[in-house]
XYZ file of N, CA, C and O in Angstrom:
872
model
N 1.531 2.418 34.099
C 1.337 3.371 33.119
C 2.642 3.650 32.407
O 2.761 3.773 31.099
N 3.695 3.881 33.204
C 5.008 4.223 32.543
C 5.545 3.013 31.756
O 6.203 3.152 30.763
N 5.297 1.839 32.258
C 5.707 0.612 31.562
C 5.076 0.526 30.167
O 5.685 0.110 29.201
N 3.761 0.734 30.171
C 3.051 0.716 28.871
C 3.525 1.736 27.965
O 3.661 1.507 26.700
N 3.851 2.915 28.534
C 4.256 4.139 27.645
C 5.692 3.614 27.007
O 5.957 3.883 25.861
N 6.552 3.099 27.843
C 7.914 2.593 27.355
C 7.752 1.538 26.390
O 8.372 1.571 25.290
N 6.882 0.600 26.543
C 6.620 -0.516 25.605
C 6.115 -0.021 24.232
O 6.647 -0.421 23.129
N 5.158 0.941 24.291
C 4.649 1.626 23.165
C 5.655 2.334 22.352
O 5.731 2.263 21.151
N 6.529 3.027 23.130
C 7.539 3.855 22.436
C 8.579 2.894 21.784
O 9.022 3.211 20.583
N 8.919 1.876 22.463
C 9.951 0.931 21.799
C 9.299 0.243 20.632
O 9.931 0.165 19.495
N 8.038 -0.072 20.716
C 7.301 -0.704 19.565
C 7.221 0.260 18.371
O 7.356 -0.150 17.189
N 7.013 1.605 18.736
C 6.911 2.583 17.685
C 8.308 2.647 16.933
O 8.312 2.757 15.705
N 9.306 2.731 17.603
C 10.669 2.878 17.032
C 10.952 1.637 16.160
O 11.541 1.811 15.043
N 10.555 0.460 16.577
C 10.809 -0.708 15.811
C 10.014 -0.680 14.513
O 10.485 -1.110 13.399
N 8.769 -0.201 14.568
C 7.914 -0.052 13.368
C 8.509 0.878 12.378
O 8.515 0.643 11.184
N 8.979 2.068 12.938
C 9.681 2.992 12.079
C 10.913 2.409 11.285
O 11.020 2.578 10.171
N 11.621 1.700 12.106
C 12.885 1.136 11.523
C 12.448 0.140 10.443
O 13.031 0.059 9.301
N 11.460 -0.681 10.731
C 10.971 -1.778 9.803
C 10.406 -1.065 8.488
O 10.702 -1.434 7.362
N 9.668 0.083 8.781
C 9.041 0.672 7.617
C 10.100 1.335 6.690
O 9.893 1.365 5.412
N 11.149 1.840 7.202
C 12.159 2.460 6.347
C 13.101 1.429 5.685
O 13.540 1.794 4.563
N 13.334 0.360 6.298
C 14.402 -0.586 5.658
C 13.647 -1.655 4.825
O 14.337 -2.357 4.069
N 12.339 -1.787 4.953
C 11.675 -2.792 4.224
C 10.694 -2.257 3.144
O 9.991 -1.358 3.378
N 10.788 -2.965 2.020
C 9.867 -2.527 0.918
C 9.997 -3.602 -0.179
O 10.087 -4.774 0.154
N 9.738 -3.106 -1.371
C 10.055 -4.077 -2.470
C 11.398 -4.753 -2.482
O 11.585 -5.922 -2.664
N 12.284 -3.911 -2.008
C 13.804 -4.448 -1.813
C 14.164 -4.160 -0.371
O 13.995 -2.923 0.076
N 14.690 -5.037 0.389
C 15.138 -4.704 1.675
C 16.572 -4.047 1.556
O 17.520 -4.556 0.928
N 16.737 -2.899 2.263
C 17.899 -2.078 2.238
C 18.255 -1.804 3.667
O 17.459 -1.151 4.350
N 19.443 -2.274 4.102
C 19.881 -1.909 5.414
C 19.922 -0.436 5.665
O 20.173 0.458 4.759
N 19.789 0.045 6.928
C 19.724 1.458 7.224
C 20.912 2.220 6.832
O 20.831 3.342 6.282
N 22.074 1.519 7.033
C 23.383 2.300 6.707
C 23.481 2.577 5.236
O 24.115 3.539 4.840
N 22.902 1.604 4.393
C 22.926 1.693 2.997
C 21.834 2.798 2.583
O 22.019 3.500 1.590
N 20.806 2.834 3.235
C 19.710 3.631 2.902
C 20.094 5.091 3.019
O 19.490 5.961 2.339
N 20.979 5.360 3.914
C 21.362 6.792 4.232
C 22.390 7.270 3.218
O 22.738 8.428 3.237
N 22.833 6.415 2.217
C 23.758 6.888 1.225
C 23.172 7.887 0.289
O 21.913 7.776 0.073
N 23.876 8.685 -0.429
C 23.375 9.760 -1.296
C 22.636 8.997 -2.457
O 21.580 9.609 -2.841
N 23.108 7.940 -3.013
C 22.409 7.357 -4.127
C 21.025 6.810 -3.814
O 20.205 6.422 -4.671
N 20.743 6.618 -2.533
C 19.443 6.009 -2.101
C 18.525 7.141 -1.518
O 17.516 6.769 -0.877
N 18.821 8.396 -1.829
C 18.062 9.495 -1.198
C 16.602 9.470 -1.644
O 15.742 9.674 -0.855
N 16.411 9.168 -2.906
C 14.923 9.212 -3.298
C 14.151 8.083 -2.696
O 12.997 8.209 -2.431
N 14.795 6.943 -2.465
C 14.116 5.842 -1.770
C 13.735 6.150 -0.345
O 12.623 5.934 -0.017
N 14.711 6.691 0.384
C 14.359 7.089 1.731
C 13.254 8.196 1.855
O 12.411 8.160 2.718
N 13.342 9.127 0.927
C 12.271 10.118 0.922
C 10.885 9.466 0.636
O 9.950 9.840 1.323
N 10.807 8.533 -0.317
C 9.455 7.891 -0.621
C 9.057 7.112 0.593
O 7.841 7.246 1.007
N 9.961 6.454 1.241
C 9.583 5.630 2.416
C 9.254 6.524 3.668
O 8.264 6.143 4.406
N 9.865 7.672 3.818
C 9.546 8.572 4.910
C 8.187 9.254 4.632
O 7.299 9.339 5.647
N 7.839 9.580 3.372
C 6.526 10.038 3.048
C 5.505 8.964 3.353
O 4.374 9.309 3.919
N 5.756 7.821 2.884
C 4.792 6.689 3.211
C 4.603 6.420 4.724
O 3.463 6.280 5.142
N 5.694 6.643 5.405
C 5.577 6.446 6.966
C 4.673 7.512 7.583
O 3.827 7.246 8.475
N 4.958 8.810 7.082
C 4.137 9.929 7.648
C 2.742 9.735 7.218
O 1.749 10.130 8.102
N 2.388 9.271 5.992
C 1.059 9.084 5.566
C 0.374 8.007 6.450
O -0.786 8.273 6.847
N 0.999 6.915 6.728
C 0.468 5.961 7.692
C 0.245 6.468 9.058
O -0.821 6.149 9.586
N 1.177 7.221 9.611
C 0.871 7.818 10.956
C -0.288 8.784 10.882
O -1.149 8.766 11.916
N -0.362 9.625 9.870
C -1.476 10.576 9.794
C -2.812 9.854 9.756
O -3.724 10.124 10.384
N -2.875 8.893 8.723
C -4.241 8.265 8.583
C -4.546 7.318 9.719
O -5.689 7.329 10.157
N -3.557 6.718 10.344
C -3.791 5.911 11.466
C -4.283 6.648 12.635
O -5.230 6.335 13.344
N -3.665 7.816 12.852
C -4.007 8.673 13.935
C -5.442 9.265 13.686
O -6.194 9.332 14.740
N -5.716 9.566 12.539
C -6.995 10.138 12.216
C -8.114 9.029 12.402
O -9.238 9.331 12.962
N -7.916 7.801 12.035
C -8.875 6.765 12.261
C -9.085 6.496 13.762
O -10.224 6.242 14.194
N -8.043 6.567 14.486
C -8.057 6.357 16.004
C -8.967 7.460 16.667
O -9.824 7.169 17.461
N -8.673 8.734 16.288
C -9.456 9.807 16.875
C -10.909 9.708 16.422
O -11.879 9.890 17.245
N -11.200 9.414 15.177
C -12.544 9.230 14.704
C -13.211 8.151 15.284
O -14.440 8.188 15.732
N -12.564 7.063 15.598
C -13.193 5.898 16.355
C -13.595 6.239 17.695
O -14.642 5.902 18.186
N -12.708 7.002 18.387
C -13.035 7.396 19.789
C -14.240 8.360 19.842
O -15.195 8.098 20.642
N -14.366 9.269 18.850
C -15.510 10.135 18.788
C -16.824 9.351 18.442
O -17.844 9.607 19.091
N -16.815 8.387 17.574
C -17.964 7.582 17.229
C -18.389 6.755 18.410
O -19.498 6.584 18.734
N -17.480 6.243 19.195
C -17.783 5.396 20.286
C -18.415 6.203 21.365
O -19.329 5.761 22.126
N -17.983 7.414 21.556
C -18.538 8.323 22.527
C -20.068 8.709 22.121
O -20.886 8.713 22.980
N -20.202 9.123 20.885
C -21.553 9.570 20.455
C -22.481 8.431 20.427
O -23.661 8.589 20.860
N -22.095 7.196 20.076
C -22.997 6.159 19.908
C -23.066 5.301 21.248
O -23.843 4.397 21.285
N -22.132 5.624 22.166
C -22.052 4.854 23.424
C -21.947 3.392 23.088
O -22.520 2.575 23.798
N -21.034 3.149 22.214
C -20.788 1.730 21.817
C -19.285 1.569 21.560
O -18.763 2.180 20.698
N -18.663 0.754 22.367
C -17.212 0.436 22.263
C -16.737 -0.204 20.979
O -15.629 -0.224 20.636
N -17.849 -0.728 20.242
C -17.498 -1.390 18.980
C -17.775 -0.566 17.631
O -17.708 -0.968 16.563
N -18.080 0.665 17.973
C -18.461 1.548 16.803
C -17.234 1.878 15.954
O -16.174 2.094 16.436
N -17.420 1.948 14.625
C -16.376 2.160 13.653
C -17.015 2.757 12.341
O -18.194 2.871 12.241
N -16.126 3.231 11.483
C -16.607 3.973 10.280
C -17.606 3.180 9.452
O -18.468 3.686 8.774
N -17.485 1.854 9.407
C -18.554 1.046 8.661
C -19.956 1.199 9.190
O -20.961 1.076 8.474
N -20.021 1.525 10.491
C -21.341 1.506 11.090
C -22.294 2.665 10.604
O -23.436 2.410 10.655
N -21.765 3.743 10.260
C -22.611 4.889 10.009
C -22.486 5.138 8.471
O -22.854 6.272 8.058
N -21.967 4.273 7.775
C -21.873 4.413 6.221
C -20.781 5.440 5.785
O -20.671 5.787 4.680
N -19.915 5.748 6.769
C -18.833 6.670 6.484
C -17.807 6.235 5.452
O -17.410 6.733 4.560
N -17.470 4.894 5.647
C -16.521 4.250 4.767
C -17.133 4.067 3.327
O -16.477 4.331 2.346
N -18.435 3.673 3.309
C -19.018 3.441 2.028
C -19.130 4.712 1.231
O -19.004 4.843 0.004
N -19.449 5.847 1.952
C -19.588 7.212 1.304
C -18.322 7.662 0.815
O -18.200 8.120 -0.310
N -17.210 7.479 1.571
C -15.823 7.845 1.150
C -15.473 6.959 -0.034
O -14.889 7.428 -0.959
N -15.630 5.690 0.066
C -15.310 4.721 -0.954
C -15.904 5.085 -2.281
O -15.294 5.041 -3.313
N -17.248 5.275 -2.246
C -17.986 5.566 -3.532
C -17.511 6.846 -4.135
O -17.317 6.967 -5.282
N -17.285 7.835 -3.354
C -16.696 9.140 -3.895
C -15.341 9.079 -4.550
O -15.073 9.534 -5.513
N -14.539 8.208 -3.872
C -13.202 7.900 -4.308
C -13.267 7.148 -5.614
O -12.510 7.439 -6.622
N -14.172 6.172 -5.698
C -14.396 5.455 -6.979
C -14.674 6.295 -8.128
O -14.215 6.207 -9.260
N -15.705 7.197 -7.789
C -16.197 8.123 -8.891
C -15.114 9.015 -9.285
O -14.890 9.371 -10.511
N -14.175 9.586 -8.328
C -13.118 10.389 -8.673
C -11.987 9.642 -9.509
O -11.486 10.211 -10.505
N -11.794 8.414 -9.214
C -10.791 7.661 -10.000
C -11.316 7.355 -11.359
O -10.628 7.537 -12.413
N -12.605 7.032 -11.480
C -13.229 6.688 -12.848
C -13.304 7.994 -13.647
O -13.224 7.916 -14.906
N -13.430 9.181 -13.016
C -13.460 10.440 -13.758
C -12.094 10.895 -14.201
O -12.008 11.822 -14.967
N -11.077 10.184 -13.763
C -9.657 10.536 -14.115
C -9.095 11.685 -13.292
O -8.095 12.311 -13.857
N -9.600 11.900 -12.205
C -9.093 13.024 -11.269
C -7.704 12.634 -10.796
O -7.380 11.399 -10.595
N -6.782 13.576 -10.492
C -5.492 13.367 -9.966
C -5.513 12.814 -8.571
O -6.534 12.900 -7.854
N -4.475 12.152 -8.103
C -4.353 11.528 -6.899
C -4.580 12.510 -5.674
O -5.118 12.121 -4.647
N -4.185 13.783 -5.916
C -4.415 14.688 -4.816
C -5.926 14.989 -4.622
O -6.258 15.204 -3.439
N -6.729 14.906 -5.608
C -8.214 15.115 -5.356
C -8.924 14.037 -4.836
O -10.098 14.212 -4.388
N -8.395 12.809 -4.856
C -9.142 11.650 -4.382
C -9.495 11.664 -2.824
O -10.542 11.427 -2.476
N -8.495 12.145 -1.986
C -8.897 12.253 -0.575
C -9.914 13.348 -0.300
O -10.676 13.146 0.535
N -9.882 14.437 -1.096
C -10.870 15.495 -1.045
C -12.259 14.831 -1.312
O -13.270 15.069 -0.702
N -12.297 14.096 -2.472
C -13.644 13.487 -2.858
C -14.088 12.551 -1.744
O -15.237 12.478 -1.525
N -13.159 11.778 -1.191
C -13.497 10.747 -0.269
C -14.016 11.450 0.948
O -14.999 11.061 1.616
N -13.452 12.518 1.393
C -13.852 13.315 2.582
C -15.278 13.897 2.372
O -16.122 13.881 3.262
N -15.502 14.463 1.205
C -16.835 15.040 0.872
C -17.807 13.949 0.928
O -18.989 14.077 1.395
N -17.537 12.710 0.366
C -18.472 11.622 0.265
C -18.865 11.119 1.728
O -20.000 10.832 1.975
N -17.706 10.925 2.553
C -17.967 10.511 3.939
C -18.852 11.557 4.707
O -19.737 11.136 5.496
N -18.588 12.969 4.478
C -19.426 13.831 5.200
C -20.890 13.883 4.734
O -21.771 13.891 5.525
N -21.186 13.647 3.488
C -22.512 13.612 2.848
C -23.141 12.353 3.407
O -24.513 12.416 3.690
N -22.515 11.234 3.550
C -23.110 10.091 4.055
C -23.566 10.180 5.508
O -24.675 9.807 5.879
N -22.701 10.855 6.296
C -23.001 11.072 7.727
C -24.270 12.018 7.861
O -25.166 11.853 8.634
N -24.330 13.116 6.969
C -25.468 14.000 6.939
C -26.744 13.196 6.582
O -27.788 13.345 7.248
N -26.635 12.302 5.553
C -27.797 11.502 5.196
C -28.183 10.570 6.336
O -29.422 10.394 6.610
N -27.320 9.984 7.017
C -27.660 9.081 8.124
C -28.316 9.834 9.195
O -29.293 9.376 9.806
N -27.790 11.040 9.447
C -28.400 11.886 10.528
C -29.877 12.179 10.310
O -30.698 12.156 11.195
N -30.061 12.652 9.027
C -31.538 12.979 8.805
C -32.447 11.873 8.618
O -33.723 11.963 8.998
N -31.964 10.699 8.197
C -32.732 9.520 8.237
C -33.142 9.002 9.599
O -34.178 8.482 9.843
N -32.241 9.214 10.528
C -32.470 8.740 11.913
C -33.171 9.687 12.808
O -33.569 9.371 13.904
N -33.440 10.925 12.293
C -34.031 12.051 13.131
C -35.450 11.803 13.182
O -36.137 11.707 12.127
N -36.055 11.594 14.331
C -37.449 11.369 14.526
C -37.936 12.327 15.655
O -37.418 12.307 16.790
N -38.899 13.152 15.337
C -39.540 14.095 16.359
C -38.517 15.028 16.933
O -38.630 15.386 18.082
N -37.519 15.467 16.048
C -36.566 16.396 16.487
C -35.418 15.797 17.342
O -34.597 16.488 17.835
N -35.376 14.496 17.483
C -34.364 13.823 18.282
C -33.728 12.707 17.497
O -34.343 12.250 16.537
N -32.507 12.352 17.898
C -31.762 11.287 17.229
C -31.369 10.365 18.341
O -30.584 10.633 19.140
N -31.931 9.139 18.221
C -31.629 8.073 19.120
C -30.310 7.280 18.611
O -30.209 7.118 17.325
N -29.507 6.863 19.459
C -28.354 5.983 18.884
C -28.743 4.811 18.174
O -28.004 4.452 17.263
N -29.805 4.179 18.562
C -30.308 2.935 17.960
C -30.703 3.241 16.558
O -30.336 2.571 15.570
N -31.529 4.296 16.406
C -31.964 4.807 14.998
C -30.773 5.216 14.105
O -30.712 4.959 12.963
N -29.725 5.821 14.773
C -28.578 6.243 14.040
C -27.775 5.059 13.535
O -27.351 4.978 12.337
N -27.702 4.047 14.246
C -26.964 2.812 13.886
C -27.726 2.070 12.720
O -27.110 1.691 11.698
N -29.011 1.911 12.839
C -29.844 1.291 11.811
C -29.843 2.097 10.482
O -29.708 1.427 9.431
N -29.937 3.375 10.611
C -29.823 4.215 9.395
C -28.424 4.094 8.738
O -28.302 4.118 7.521
N -27.391 4.094 9.639
C -26.063 3.917 9.053
C -25.893 2.598 8.371
O -25.239 2.600 7.217
N -26.493 1.561 8.807
C -26.354 0.222 8.173
C -26.964 0.328 6.786
O -26.517 -0.176 5.742
N -28.266 0.911 6.781
C -28.936 1.077 5.508
C -28.221 1.769 4.372
O -27.970 1.442 3.286
N -27.630 2.937 4.832
C -26.892 3.775 3.877
C -25.597 3.097 3.541
O -25.165 3.138 2.361
N -25.024 2.420 4.398
C -23.733 1.687 4.116
C -23.925 0.639 3.053
O -23.132 0.469 2.078
N -25.032 -0.211 3.226
C -25.328 -1.242 2.289
C -25.656 -0.672 0.931
O -25.195 -1.083 -0.131
N -26.462 0.414 0.870
C -26.802 1.024 -0.349
C -25.724 1.486 -1.088
O -25.431 1.219 -2.388
N -24.790 2.282 -0.507
C -23.629 2.882 -1.097
C -22.641 1.900 -1.499
O -22.011 1.897 -2.591
N -22.455 0.842 -0.688
C -21.545 -0.208 -1.019
C -22.059 -1.021 -2.328
O -21.211 -1.387 -3.186
N -23.348 -1.172 -2.439
C -23.890 -1.879 -3.597
C -23.512 -0.974 -4.892
O -23.203 -1.573 -5.905
N -23.741 0.294 -4.836
C -23.503 1.159 -5.902
C -22.009 1.144 -6.258
O -21.610 1.053 -7.463
N -21.264 1.134 -5.234
C -19.759 1.084 -5.551
C -19.325 -0.163 -6.249
O -18.611 -0.219 -7.193
N -19.830 -1.366 -5.749
C -19.457 -2.600 -6.386
C -20.007 -2.665 -7.804
O -19.321 -3.217 -8.636
N -21.203 -2.088 -8.077
C -21.733 -2.111 -9.419
C -20.824 -1.265 -10.348
O -20.512 -1.681 -11.495
N -20.336 -0.117 -9.867
C -19.500 0.644 -10.714
C -18.132 -0.019 -11.097
O -17.688 -0.008 -12.197
N -17.611 -0.694 -10.014
C -16.389 -1.373 -10.287
C -16.567 -2.501 -11.286
O -15.656 -2.790 -12.064
N -17.696 -3.149 -11.275
C -17.849 -4.348 -12.069
C -18.152 -3.997 -13.515
O -17.888 -4.828 -14.380
N -18.620 -2.743 -13.831
C -19.029 -2.495 -15.275
C -17.898 -1.622 -16.027
O -17.961 -1.515 -17.170
N -17.011 -1.215 -15.227
C -15.861 -0.507 -15.813
C -14.688 -1.349 -16.269
O -14.514 -2.367 -15.713
N -13.799 -0.973 -17.258
C -12.728 -1.819 -17.722
C -11.750 -2.134 -16.621
O -11.654 -1.507 -15.574
N -11.071 -3.283 -16.804
C -10.065 -3.846 -15.818
C -8.976 -2.856 -15.572
O -8.404 -2.886 -14.480
N -8.667 -1.938 -16.466
C -7.489 -0.989 -16.230
C -7.788 -0.074 -15.025
O -6.954 0.402 -14.335
N -9.043 0.164 -14.781
C -9.440 1.023 -13.693
C -9.589 0.245 -12.364
O -9.507 0.879 -11.245
N -9.932 -1.039 -12.533
C -10.284 -1.829 -11.312
C -9.045 -1.942 -10.328
O -9.126 -1.884 -9.184
N -7.834 -2.087 -10.833
C -6.662 -2.280 -10.076
C -6.461 -1.064 -9.215
O -6.229 -1.139 -7.909
N -6.515 0.158 -9.837
C -6.284 1.361 -8.988
C -7.387 1.575 -8.036
O -7.057 2.051 -6.819
N -8.681 1.304 -8.343
C -9.706 1.429 -7.343
C -9.527 0.513 -6.160
O -9.604 0.957 -5.027
N -9.289 -0.747 -6.416
C -9.176 -1.795 -5.314
C -7.849 -1.420 -4.537
O -7.929 -1.641 -3.265
N -6.869 -1.044 -5.142
C -5.658 -0.644 -4.442
C -5.860 0.522 -3.463
O -5.442 0.481 -2.319
N -6.668 1.411 -3.781
C -6.985 2.621 -2.986
C -7.942 2.084 -1.843
O -7.681 2.484 -0.776
N -8.924 1.354 -2.141
C -9.942 0.915 -1.151
C -9.310 -0.018 -0.148
O -9.749 -0.067 1.020
N -8.288 -0.790 -0.499
C -7.580 -1.629 0.445
C -6.632 -0.903 1.373
O -6.071 -1.471 2.337
N -6.521 0.420 1.109
C -5.645 1.157 2.049
C -4.161 1.434 1.526
O -3.255 1.338 2.305
N -4.074 1.776 0.256
C -2.796 2.021 -0.281
C -2.037 3.138 0.425
O -2.701 4.233 0.599
N -0.827 2.976 0.648
C -0.108 4.130 1.241
C 1.008 4.620 0.377
O 1.982 5.327 0.888
N 0.859 4.403 -0.870
C 1.823 4.852 -1.821
C 1.730 6.468 -1.937
O 0.599 6.934 -2.188
N 2.789 7.049 -1.953
C 2.787 8.541 -2.019
C 3.613 9.028 -3.221
O 4.812 8.805 -3.220
N 3.003 9.571 -4.216
C 3.619 10.005 -5.363
C 3.876 11.538 -5.396
O 4.500 12.076 -6.285
N 3.165 12.202 -4.584
C 3.206 13.701 -4.518
C 3.018 14.126 -3.064
O 2.147 13.714 -2.374
N 3.875 14.972 -2.577
C 3.886 15.500 -1.272
C 2.591 16.237 -0.996
O 2.175 16.389 0.163
N 1.947 16.833 -2.134
C 0.655 17.534 -1.923
C -0.337 16.544 -1.262
O -1.238 17.038 -0.527
N -0.344 15.296 -1.677
C -1.196 14.325 -1.147
C -1.125 14.188 0.333
O -2.075 14.197 1.123
N 0.090 14.170 0.729
C 0.433 13.943 2.207
C -0.040 15.284 2.982
O -0.604 15.160 4.075
N 0.120 16.435 2.356
C -0.303 17.678 2.989
C -1.787 17.809 3.165
O -2.300 18.175 4.198
N -2.441 17.389 2.069
C -3.982 17.369 2.147
C -4.509 16.468 3.250
O -5.317 16.855 4.022
N -3.982 15.273 3.250
C -4.427 14.366 4.309
C -4.018 14.792 5.678
O -4.902 14.801 6.625
N -2.757 15.325 5.936
C -2.373 15.780 7.303
C -3.095 16.914 7.740
O -3.476 16.933 8.957
N -3.409 17.858 6.837
C -4.340 19.077 7.267
C -5.553 18.606 7.706
O -6.147 19.153 8.696
N -6.235 17.769 6.861
C -7.614 17.262 7.201
C -7.605 16.614 8.474
O -8.535 16.780 9.362
N -6.737 15.689 8.786
C -6.583 14.990 10.041
C -6.302 15.938 11.219
O -6.870 15.804 12.313
N -5.524 16.915 11.016
C -5.101 17.853 12.126
C -6.293 18.710 12.438
O -6.657 18.928 13.581
N -7.047 19.225 11.462
C -8.322 19.990 11.736
C -9.333 19.175 12.439
O -9.892 19.709 13.465
N -9.599 17.951 11.978
C -10.599 17.126 12.639
C -10.185 16.702 14.036
O -11.062 16.778 14.939
N -8.963 16.324 14.224
C -8.425 16.062 15.611
C -8.546 17.113 16.526
O -8.858 17.061 17.767
N -8.168 18.408 16.057
C -8.248 19.603 16.859
C -9.710 19.852 17.306
O -9.990 20.186 18.519
N -10.627 19.714 16.337
C -12.026 19.918 16.637
C -12.562 18.960 17.678
O -13.360 19.279 18.658
N -12.187 17.621 17.563
C -12.620 16.626 18.482
C -11.950 16.824 19.883
O -12.601 16.629 20.940
N -10.754 17.332 19.912
C -10.110 17.671 21.196
C -10.785 18.795 21.844
O -10.993 18.737 23.202
N -11.256 19.745 21.182
C -11.927 20.908 21.797
C -13.208 20.476 22.322
O -13.686 20.947 23.466
N -13.881 19.504 21.709
C -15.153 18.960 22.171
C -15.024 17.767 22.995
O -16.106 17.011 23.328
N -13.786 17.403 23.454
C -13.572 16.092 24.240
C -14.361 16.046 25.447
O -14.910 15.008 25.831
N -14.510 17.079 26.193
C -15.256 17.118 27.428
C -16.821 16.833 27.219
O -17.383 16.040 27.890
N -17.309 17.513 26.106
C -18.687 17.191 25.741
C -18.902 15.724 25.338
O -19.913 15.105 25.668
N -17.966 15.235 24.538
C -18.069 13.822 24.147
C -17.939 12.875 25.343
O -18.719 11.857 25.423
N -17.136 13.153 26.351
C -17.059 12.406 27.530
C -18.427 12.358 28.257
O -18.843 11.355 28.699
N -19.112 13.548 28.289
C -20.327 13.640 28.927
C -21.396 12.829 28.272
O -22.215 12.142 28.815
N -21.348 13.023 26.898
C -22.384 12.282 26.034
C -22.236 10.799 26.156
O -23.249 10.107 26.210
N -21.035 10.310 26.338
C -20.779 8.898 26.389
C -21.449 8.276 27.768
O -21.564 7.066 27.741
N -21.761 9.123 28.668
C -22.399 8.710 29.965
C -23.969 8.501 29.754
O -24.551 7.972 30.664
N -24.365 9.106 28.747
C -25.831 8.939 28.531
C -26.464 10.325 28.436
O -25.896 11.392 28.955
N -27.609 10.540 27.745
C -28.243 11.879 27.573
C -28.654 12.460 28.858
O -28.349 13.751 29.056
N -29.092 11.744 29.874
C -29.530 12.384 31.076
C -28.353 12.859 31.882
O -28.307 14.034 32.379
N -27.299 12.094 31.911
C -26.033 12.520 32.577
C -25.443 13.755 31.850
O -24.906 14.631 32.557
N -25.508 13.717 30.660
C -24.900 14.854 29.875
C -25.674 16.145 30.096
O -25.002 17.111 30.287
N -26.956 16.078 30.202
C -27.766 17.228 30.424
C -27.488 17.764 31.863
O -27.250 18.993 32.003
N -27.272 16.883 32.746
C -26.951 17.311 34.180
C -25.564 18.098 34.152
O -25.264 18.859 35.059
N -24.688 17.647 33.272
C -23.328 18.227 33.194
C -23.343 19.440 32.383
O -22.287 20.016 32.055
N -24.517 19.863 31.836
C -24.580 21.093 30.951
C -24.384 20.966 29.531
O -24.122 21.962 28.836
N -24.476 19.669 29.054
C -24.236 19.361 27.679
C -25.625 19.087 27.066
O -26.313 18.310 27.492
N -25.969 19.767 25.862
C -27.091 19.657 25.126
C -26.953 18.249 24.316
O -26.437 18.414 23.187
N -27.437 17.157 24.886
C -27.157 15.965 24.086
C -28.245 15.627 23.128
O -28.093 14.851 22.196
N -29.478 16.129 23.297
C -30.525 15.874 22.398
C -30.579 16.753 21.222
O -30.617 18.067 21.379
N -30.414 16.285 19.989
C -30.369 17.060 18.732
C -31.368 16.688 17.836
O -31.775 15.506 17.809
């Protein structure tokens, strides 16, 4: 365990170093720390923190999905989360909203898609993991189709920004954007940490969860 932790730490330091010194132009670290390069290092540090925040959020969300669905391959595409977030982000970009509001729109879209999947999969007051997955696939395909349609009918000047965002752009032009994302990830991660024991019980199955005092049937 200690060896793995050391290797992960070393790998993390190397990634940080690579992220700070590499970009459109490679700048050695000793030159990057000079006063005239202050704006460059600030931009790269913000980009690094954004990558850490979003990566950590995706990791925590993936663990929660795997526990609820009892599927080690579960990911945001499975429940339509990505499609809902992507469609809302596309609508926000086409509406001309600022970069700060796009993550908020994406979060709202993802939350609404999860709610839609939940109610579609609910049968007789219960939600089975199989029904949840099938409903997620249906919602994901439907929202993805709408998103592709919108991208195809709007002018090319909007397409670049949309695709850049959907592919996972880490460009940070405003520190407010980083604050919005970081707060969202922090709140979500805290909530999942508080419910971690319940999620562990649910991952064992409904019957085992009930025996452990967790109400798994909803």
